[in-house]
Amino acid sequence: MGKRYFCDYCDRSFQDNLHNRKKHLNGVQHLRAKRVWYDLFRDAAAILQEEQSKKPCRKFLQTGQCDFGSNCRFSHMTEQDLEKLSAQVQGEQRLKELRQEGADVPPGTIEDWLEKRAKRLSTAQNN
């Protein structure tokens, strides 16, 4: 049967040889899936800047859906979405400024909260 190559971006596998792997890695489907994956980790300021520079998608505004999806060169964000994103960017900037000034900013990660909750529950059970 031979070795198989599994692509995490595309969620598919195929026979692993030089020709197949090269063909897959240069394919449009793989490149789109890879771009979508990395777009998930972009910061809000970059997304806001990109969306503000795009024109609104007429098809999306009229019907609520677009055939091109995330590959559309026009913006699918409404005014409310852009306002929310703008508020998020401003909040991130304020938090960054507070940290630079040395202010005591409480940790805001879920892991920290879960850890504190587990400690509270364990001490409550011991008492």
XYZ file of N, CA, C and O in Angstrom, residues 33-87:
220
model
N -7.181 26.646 1.442
C -7.375 26.098 2.785
C -6.285 26.593 3.729
O -6.560 26.920 4.891
N -5.075 26.684 3.246
C -3.959 27.169 4.054
C -4.158 28.643 4.408
O -3.916 29.049 5.545
N -4.631 29.439 3.446
C -4.869 30.863 3.691
C -5.983 31.053 4.723
O -5.866 31.879 5.633
N -7.044 30.281 4.611
C -8.147 30.373 5.563
C -7.660 30.014 6.966
O -8.018 30.668 7.951
N -6.826 29.004 7.076
C -6.296 28.579 8.373
C -5.475 29.689 9.015
O -5.668 30.025 10.179
N -4.577 30.306 8.268
C -3.740 31.360 8.827
C -4.521 32.644 9.079
O -4.158 33.431 9.957
N -5.597 32.861 8.342
C -6.429 34.041 8.583
C -7.130 33.965 9.933
O -7.487 35.002 10.508
N -7.320 32.776 10.463
C -7.951 32.627 11.770
C -7.110 33.242 12.885
O -7.633 33.589 13.939
N -5.809 33.382 12.661
C -4.905 33.836 13.704
C -4.411 35.264 13.515
O -3.522 35.708 14.233
N -5.006 35.986 12.553
C -4.608 37.380 12.354
C -5.178 38.250 13.464
O -6.232 37.946 14.024
N -4.499 39.344 13.762
C -5.006 40.237 14.796
C -6.131 41.100 14.248
O -6.279 41.293 13.044
N -6.933 41.612 15.147
C -8.133 42.356 14.771
C -7.804 43.629 14.001
O -8.548 44.029 13.107
N -6.683 44.280 14.306
C -6.316 45.522 13.620
C -6.047 45.273 12.140
O -6.461 46.054 11.278
N -5.387 44.172 11.827
C -5.097 43.846 10.421
C -6.385 43.513 9.674
O -6.565 43.924 8.519
N -7.290 42.791 10.322
C -8.559 42.438 9.697
C -9.383 43.702 9.437
O -9.945 43.878 8.355
N -9.425 44.604 10.430
C -10.188 45.842 10.277
C -9.641 46.690 9.140
O -10.395 47.196 8.305
N -8.329 46.822 9.072
C -7.713 47.618 8.015
C -8.032 47.035 6.636
O -8.371 47.763 5.709
N -7.949 45.714 6.515
C -8.233 45.066 5.237
C -9.702 45.218 4.846
O -10.016 45.518 3.691
N -10.606 45.035 5.800
C -12.037 45.113 5.502
C -12.471 46.533 5.163
O -13.371 46.733 4.356
N -11.842 47.523 5.776
C -12.195 48.908 5.474
C -11.729 49.325 4.089
O -12.314 50.211 3.484
N -10.680 48.681 3.589
C -10.172 49.040 2.271
C -10.975 48.375 1.146
O -10.879 48.790 -0.001
N -11.782 47.377 1.470
C -12.580 46.677 0.467
C -13.929 47.365 0.264
O -14.469 47.980 1.176
N -14.476 47.208 -0.926
C -15.836 47.659 -1.197
C -16.799 46.585 -0.698
O -16.452 45.403 -0.673
N -18.027 46.969 -0.328
C -18.998 45.957 0.108
C -19.441 45.058 -1.045
O -19.549 45.496 -2.186
N -19.687 43.807 -0.747
C -20.139 42.829 -1.740
C -21.636 43.025 -1.965
O -22.437 42.845 -1.053
N -22.020 43.394 -3.187
C -23.427 43.655 -3.490
C -24.279 42.396 -3.354
O -25.373 42.427 -2.816
N -23.752 41.292 -3.836
C -24.512 40.037 -3.778
C -24.771 39.632 -2.323
O -25.861 39.188 -1.971
N -23.755 39.814 -1.466
C -23.902 39.467 -0.059
C -24.913 40.385 0.624
O -25.716 39.939 1.445
N -24.876 41.668 0.289
C -25.811 42.613 0.897
C -27.252 42.348 0.451
O -28.188 42.506 1.229
N -27.434 41.935 -0.796
C -28.782 41.706 -1.322
C -29.376 40.379 -0.849
O -30.542 40.317 -0.466
N -28.577 39.320 -0.894
C -29.115 37.989 -0.608
C -28.673 37.412 0.733
O -29.262 36.441 1.202
N -27.621 37.955 1.311
C -27.121 37.412 2.573
C -26.120 36.291 2.391
O -25.638 35.725 3.366
N -25.800 35.943 1.159
C -24.777 34.931 0.893
C -24.054 35.258 -0.402
O -24.565 35.960 -1.250
N -22.857 34.728 -0.513
C -22.023 34.983 -1.687
C -21.431 33.656 -2.140
O -20.994 32.849 -1.318
N -21.406 33.433 -3.447
C -20.882 32.183 -3.990
C -19.391 32.019 -3.730
O -18.891 30.906 -3.660
N -18.674 33.124 -3.570
C -17.230 33.059 -3.395
C -16.810 32.838 -1.943
O -15.691 32.433 -1.682
N -17.682 33.118 -1.009
C -17.381 32.890 0.407
C -16.196 33.689 0.881
O -16.098 34.896 0.644
N -15.248 33.026 1.560
C -14.073 33.716 2.093
C -13.093 34.123 0.999
O -12.179 34.902 1.255
N -13.279 33.623 -0.209
C -12.387 33.979 -1.316
C -12.863 35.221 -2.067
O -12.219 35.643 -3.022
N -13.973 35.804 -1.663
C -14.515 36.992 -2.335
C -13.582 38.181 -2.095
O -13.053 38.360 -1.001
N -13.390 38.981 -3.120
C -12.490 40.127 -2.983
C -13.200 41.338 -2.396
O -12.578 42.364 -2.147
N -14.508 41.237 -2.166
C -15.276 42.309 -1.555
C -15.563 41.978 -0.098
O -15.458 40.833 0.332
N -15.963 42.988 0.660
C -16.191 42.823 2.090
C -17.586 42.262 2.364
O -18.567 42.700 1.776
N -17.662 41.321 3.284
C -18.938 40.754 3.702
C -19.326 41.239 5.088
O -20.210 40.652 5.717
N -18.691 42.290 5.565
C -18.989 42.816 6.895
C -19.997 43.949 6.802
O -19.882 44.818 5.954
N -20.959 43.928 7.711
C -21.937 45.003 7.785
C -21.349 46.144 8.610
O -20.272 46.011 9.201
N -22.057 47.254 8.670
C -21.595 48.402 9.466
C -21.472 48.021 10.939
O -20.533 48.439 11.611
N -22.417 47.219 11.436
C -22.374 46.793 12.837
C -21.149 45.916 13.095
O -20.511 46.041 14.145
N -20.830 45.031 12.157
C -19.648 44.178 12.309
C -18.378 45.020 12.358
O -17.481 44.762 13.166
N -18.307 46.026 11.490
C -17.132 46.894 11.470
C -17.023 47.704 12.764
O -15.921 47.907 13.281
N -18.163 48.144 13.309
C -18.142 48.878 14.580
C -17.668 47.986 15.720
O -16.878 48.405 16.567
N -18.155 46.741 15.753
C -17.717 45.799 16.793
C -16.224 45.526 16.685
O -15.511 45.484 17.686
N -15.750 45.340 15.461
C -14.335 45.076 15.239
C -13.493 46.287 15.632
O -12.426 46.144 16.231
N -13.983 47.466 15.328
C -13.286 48.696 15.700
C -13.203 48.827 17.218
O -12.163 49.197 17.770
N -14.296 48.518 17.919
C -14.301 48.561 19.386
C -13.324 47.538 19.961
O -12.625 47.814 20.940
